[in-house]
Short mmCIF file of N, CA and C in Angstrom, two decimals:
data_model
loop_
_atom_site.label_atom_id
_atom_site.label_comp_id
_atom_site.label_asym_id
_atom_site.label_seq_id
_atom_site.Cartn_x
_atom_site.Cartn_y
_atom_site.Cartn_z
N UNK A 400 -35.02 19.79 23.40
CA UNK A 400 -34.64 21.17 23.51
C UNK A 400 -33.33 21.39 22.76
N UNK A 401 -33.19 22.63 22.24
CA UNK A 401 -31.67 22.96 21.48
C UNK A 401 -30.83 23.21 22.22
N UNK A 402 -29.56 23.03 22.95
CA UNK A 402 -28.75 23.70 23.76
C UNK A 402 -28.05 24.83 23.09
N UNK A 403 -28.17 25.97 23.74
CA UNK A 403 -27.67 27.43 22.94
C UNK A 403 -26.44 27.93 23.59
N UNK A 404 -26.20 27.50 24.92
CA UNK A 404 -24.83 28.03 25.17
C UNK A 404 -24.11 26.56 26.58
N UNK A 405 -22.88 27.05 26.88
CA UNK A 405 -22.65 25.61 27.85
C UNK A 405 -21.47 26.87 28.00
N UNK A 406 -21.53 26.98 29.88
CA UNK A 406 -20.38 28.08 30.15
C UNK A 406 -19.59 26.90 31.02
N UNK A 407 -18.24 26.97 30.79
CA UNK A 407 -17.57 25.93 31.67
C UNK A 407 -16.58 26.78 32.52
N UNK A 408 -16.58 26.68 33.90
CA UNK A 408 -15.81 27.33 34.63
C UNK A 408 -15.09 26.50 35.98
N UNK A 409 -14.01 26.99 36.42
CA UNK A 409 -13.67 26.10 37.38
C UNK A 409 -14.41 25.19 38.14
N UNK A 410 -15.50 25.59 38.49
CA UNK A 410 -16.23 25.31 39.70
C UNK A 410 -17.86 24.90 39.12
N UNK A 411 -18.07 25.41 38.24
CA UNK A 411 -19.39 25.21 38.26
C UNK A 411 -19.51 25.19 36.51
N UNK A 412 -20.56 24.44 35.92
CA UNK A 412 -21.09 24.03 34.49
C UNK A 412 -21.96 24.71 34.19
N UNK A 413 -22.80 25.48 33.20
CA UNK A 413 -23.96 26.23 32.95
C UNK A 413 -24.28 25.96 31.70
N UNK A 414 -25.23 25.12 31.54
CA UNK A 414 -25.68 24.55 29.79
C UNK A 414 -26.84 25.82 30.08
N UNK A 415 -27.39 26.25 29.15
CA UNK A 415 -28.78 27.09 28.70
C UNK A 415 -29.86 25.97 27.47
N UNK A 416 -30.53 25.53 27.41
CA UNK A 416 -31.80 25.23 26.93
C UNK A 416 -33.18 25.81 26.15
N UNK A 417 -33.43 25.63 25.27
CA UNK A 417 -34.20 26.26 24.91
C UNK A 417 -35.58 25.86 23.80
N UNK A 418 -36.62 25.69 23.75
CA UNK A 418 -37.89 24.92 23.04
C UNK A 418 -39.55 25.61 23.93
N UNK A 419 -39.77 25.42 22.74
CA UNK A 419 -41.45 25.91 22.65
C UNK A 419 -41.19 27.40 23.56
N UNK A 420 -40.77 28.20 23.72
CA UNK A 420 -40.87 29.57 24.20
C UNK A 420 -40.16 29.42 26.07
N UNK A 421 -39.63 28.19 26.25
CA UNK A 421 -39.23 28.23 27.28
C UNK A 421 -37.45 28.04 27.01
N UNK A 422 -36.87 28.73 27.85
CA UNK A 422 -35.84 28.45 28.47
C UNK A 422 -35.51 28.06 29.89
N UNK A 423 -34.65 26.74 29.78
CA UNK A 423 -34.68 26.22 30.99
C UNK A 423 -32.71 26.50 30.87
N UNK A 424 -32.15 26.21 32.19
CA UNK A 424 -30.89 26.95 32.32
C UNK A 424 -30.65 25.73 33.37
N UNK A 425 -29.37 24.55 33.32
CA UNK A 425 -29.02 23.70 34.09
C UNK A 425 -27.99 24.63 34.80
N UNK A 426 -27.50 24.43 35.95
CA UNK A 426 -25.92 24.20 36.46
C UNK A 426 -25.74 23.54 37.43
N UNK A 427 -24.88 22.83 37.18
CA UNK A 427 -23.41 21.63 38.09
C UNK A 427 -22.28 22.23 38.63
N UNK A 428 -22.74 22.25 39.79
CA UNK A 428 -21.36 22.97 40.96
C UNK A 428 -20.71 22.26 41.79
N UNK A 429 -19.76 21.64 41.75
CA UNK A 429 -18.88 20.74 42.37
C UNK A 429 -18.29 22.14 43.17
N UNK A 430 -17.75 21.84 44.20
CA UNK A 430 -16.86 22.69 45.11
C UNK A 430 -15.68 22.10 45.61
N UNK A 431 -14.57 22.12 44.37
CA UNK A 431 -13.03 21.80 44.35
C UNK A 431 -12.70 22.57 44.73
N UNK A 432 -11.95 23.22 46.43
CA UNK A 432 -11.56 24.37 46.47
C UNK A 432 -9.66 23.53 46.76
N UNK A 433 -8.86 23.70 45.83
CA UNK A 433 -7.36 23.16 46.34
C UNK A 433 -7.40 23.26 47.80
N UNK A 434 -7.34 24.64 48.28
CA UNK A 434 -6.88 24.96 49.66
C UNK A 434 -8.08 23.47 50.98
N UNK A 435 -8.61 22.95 50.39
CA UNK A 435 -9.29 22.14 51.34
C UNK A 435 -9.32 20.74 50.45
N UNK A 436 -8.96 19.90 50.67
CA UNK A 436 -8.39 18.53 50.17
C UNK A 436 -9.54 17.86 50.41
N UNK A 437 -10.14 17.53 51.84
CA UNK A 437 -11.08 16.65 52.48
C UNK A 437 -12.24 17.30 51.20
N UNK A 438 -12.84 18.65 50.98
CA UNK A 438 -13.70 18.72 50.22
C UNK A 438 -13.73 18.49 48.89
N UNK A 439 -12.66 18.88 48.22
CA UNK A 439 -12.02 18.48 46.68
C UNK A 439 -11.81 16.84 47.05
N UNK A 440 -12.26 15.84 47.53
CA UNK A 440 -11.72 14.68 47.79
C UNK A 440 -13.51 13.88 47.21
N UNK A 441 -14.37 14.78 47.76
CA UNK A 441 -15.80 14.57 48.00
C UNK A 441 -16.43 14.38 46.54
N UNK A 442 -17.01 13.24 46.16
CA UNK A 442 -17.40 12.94 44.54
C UNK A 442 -18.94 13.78 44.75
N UNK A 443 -19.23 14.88 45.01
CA UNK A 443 -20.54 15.66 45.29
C UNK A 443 -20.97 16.74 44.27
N UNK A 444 -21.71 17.18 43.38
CA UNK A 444 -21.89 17.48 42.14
C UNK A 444 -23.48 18.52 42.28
N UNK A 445 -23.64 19.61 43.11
CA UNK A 445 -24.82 19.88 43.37
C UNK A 445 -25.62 20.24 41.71
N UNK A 446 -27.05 19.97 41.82
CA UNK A 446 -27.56 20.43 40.73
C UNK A 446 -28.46 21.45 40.81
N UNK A 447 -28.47 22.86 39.60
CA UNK A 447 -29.87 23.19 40.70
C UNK A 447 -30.32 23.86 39.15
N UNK A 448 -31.46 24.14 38.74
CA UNK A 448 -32.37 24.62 37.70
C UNK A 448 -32.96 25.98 37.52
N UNK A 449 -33.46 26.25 36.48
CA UNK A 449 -34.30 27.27 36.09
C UNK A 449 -34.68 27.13 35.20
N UNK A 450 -36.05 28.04 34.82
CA UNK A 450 -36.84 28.02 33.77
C UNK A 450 -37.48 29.53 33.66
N UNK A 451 -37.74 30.12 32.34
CA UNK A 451 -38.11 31.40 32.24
C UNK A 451 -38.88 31.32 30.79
N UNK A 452 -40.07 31.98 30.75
CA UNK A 452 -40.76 32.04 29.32
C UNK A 452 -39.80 32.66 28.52
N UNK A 453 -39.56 32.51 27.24
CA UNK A 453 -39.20 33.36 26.22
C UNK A 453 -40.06 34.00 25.48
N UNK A 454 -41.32 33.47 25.57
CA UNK A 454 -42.41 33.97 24.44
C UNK A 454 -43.56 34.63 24.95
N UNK A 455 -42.89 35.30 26.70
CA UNK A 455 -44.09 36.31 27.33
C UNK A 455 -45.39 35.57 27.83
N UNK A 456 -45.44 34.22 27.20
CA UNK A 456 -47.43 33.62 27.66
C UNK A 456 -46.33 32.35 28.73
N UNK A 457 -47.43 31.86 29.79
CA UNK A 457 -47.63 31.61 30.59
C UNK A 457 -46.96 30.05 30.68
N UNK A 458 -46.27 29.15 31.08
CA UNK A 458 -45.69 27.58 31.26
C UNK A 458 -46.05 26.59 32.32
N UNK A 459 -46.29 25.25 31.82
CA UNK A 459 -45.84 24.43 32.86
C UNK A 459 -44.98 23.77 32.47
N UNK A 460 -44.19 24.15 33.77
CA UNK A 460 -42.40 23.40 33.60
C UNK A 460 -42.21 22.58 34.28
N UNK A 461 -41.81 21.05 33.92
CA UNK A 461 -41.41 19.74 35.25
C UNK A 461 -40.34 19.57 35.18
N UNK A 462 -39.41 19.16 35.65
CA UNK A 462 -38.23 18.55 35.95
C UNK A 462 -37.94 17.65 36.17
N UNK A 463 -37.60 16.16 35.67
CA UNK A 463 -36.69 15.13 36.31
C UNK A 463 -35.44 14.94 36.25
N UNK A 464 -34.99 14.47 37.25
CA UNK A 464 -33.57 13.90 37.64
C UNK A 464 -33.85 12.93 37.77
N UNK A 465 -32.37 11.89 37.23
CA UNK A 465 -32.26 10.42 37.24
C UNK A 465 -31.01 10.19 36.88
N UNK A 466 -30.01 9.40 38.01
CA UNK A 466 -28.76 9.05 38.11
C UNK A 466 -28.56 7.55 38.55
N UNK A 467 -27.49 7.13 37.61
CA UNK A 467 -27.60 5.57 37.94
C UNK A 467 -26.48 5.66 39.24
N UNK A 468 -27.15 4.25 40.24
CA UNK A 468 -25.94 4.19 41.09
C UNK A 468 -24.54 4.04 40.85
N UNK A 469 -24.24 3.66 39.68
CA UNK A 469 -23.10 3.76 38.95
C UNK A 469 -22.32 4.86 39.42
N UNK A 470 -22.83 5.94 39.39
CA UNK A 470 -21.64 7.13 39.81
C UNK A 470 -21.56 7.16 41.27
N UNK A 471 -21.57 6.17 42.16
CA UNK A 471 -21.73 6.28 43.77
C UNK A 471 -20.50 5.41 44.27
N UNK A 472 -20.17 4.24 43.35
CA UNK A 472 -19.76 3.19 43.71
C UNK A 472 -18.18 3.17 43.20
N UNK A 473 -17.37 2.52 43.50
CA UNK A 473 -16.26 2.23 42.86
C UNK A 473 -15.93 0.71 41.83
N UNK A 474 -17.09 0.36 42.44
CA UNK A 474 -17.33 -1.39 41.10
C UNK A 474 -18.91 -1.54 40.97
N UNK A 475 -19.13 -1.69 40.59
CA UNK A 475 -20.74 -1.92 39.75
C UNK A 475 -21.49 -3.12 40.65
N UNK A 476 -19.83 -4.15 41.72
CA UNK A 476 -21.14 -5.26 42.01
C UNK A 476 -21.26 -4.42 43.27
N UNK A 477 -20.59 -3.28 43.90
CA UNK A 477 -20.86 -3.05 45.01
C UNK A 477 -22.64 -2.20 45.46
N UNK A 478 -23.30 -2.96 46.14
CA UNK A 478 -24.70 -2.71 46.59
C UNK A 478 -24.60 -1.27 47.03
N UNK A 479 -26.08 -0.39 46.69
CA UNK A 479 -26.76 0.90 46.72
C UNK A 479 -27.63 0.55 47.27
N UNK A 480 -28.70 0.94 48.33
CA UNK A 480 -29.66 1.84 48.74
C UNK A 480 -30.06 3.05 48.83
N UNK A 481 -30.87 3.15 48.72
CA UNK A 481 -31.30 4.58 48.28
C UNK A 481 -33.05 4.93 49.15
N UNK A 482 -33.30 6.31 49.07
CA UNK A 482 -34.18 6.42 50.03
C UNK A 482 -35.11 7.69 48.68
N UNK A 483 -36.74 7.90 49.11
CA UNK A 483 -37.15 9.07 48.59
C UNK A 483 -37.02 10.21 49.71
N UNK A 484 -37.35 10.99 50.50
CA UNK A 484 -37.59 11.72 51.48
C UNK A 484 -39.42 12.58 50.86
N UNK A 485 -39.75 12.79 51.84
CA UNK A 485 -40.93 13.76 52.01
C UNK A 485 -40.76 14.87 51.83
N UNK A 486 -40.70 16.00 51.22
CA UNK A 486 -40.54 17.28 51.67
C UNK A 486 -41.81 17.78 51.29
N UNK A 487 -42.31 18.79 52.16
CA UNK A 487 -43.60 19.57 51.91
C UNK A 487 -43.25 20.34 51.18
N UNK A 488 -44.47 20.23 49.41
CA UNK A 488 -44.43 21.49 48.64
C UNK A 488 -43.36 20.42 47.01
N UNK A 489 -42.87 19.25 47.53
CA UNK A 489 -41.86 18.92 46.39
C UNK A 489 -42.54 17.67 46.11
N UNK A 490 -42.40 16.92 45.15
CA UNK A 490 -43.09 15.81 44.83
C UNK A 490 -41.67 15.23 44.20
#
């Protein structure tokens, strides 16, 4: 995909996306608020998506995410587990 715009703002990231008549739209919202330390302290990075035709006819749009435990840890030998969860309706 071409990236066409990337809005950077205190709080939150907004890349825009764009190929074959779709636009897909990332953003990354960390919630640094100064006035609360314990939460600005928190390495937590929510992600959340969109997708919209550009070319009026009809899409199927998938999504993956994939993050190495690398960003969890403070040394690389320190051990990760990790879990999937179930949710009805999400695969």
């Amino acid at each position: 995909m071409v990236q066409r715009s990337v809005d950077v703002n205190p709080t939150q990231t907004i890349y825009t996306f764009e190929a074959a008549g779709v636009e897909i739209v990332l953003r990354f919202t960390t919630p640094f608020l100064p006035e609360d330390l314990d939460l600005f302290a928190r390495p937590v990075t929510y992600i959340s998506w969109s997708a919209r035709a550009t070319d009026g006819q009809p899409h199927h749009v998938q999504a993956f995410f994939s993050a190495s435990a690398d960003l969890v840890v403070h040394e690389t030998s320190q051990q990760v587990t990790w879990s999937r969860p179930t949710i009805p309706g999400l695969n």
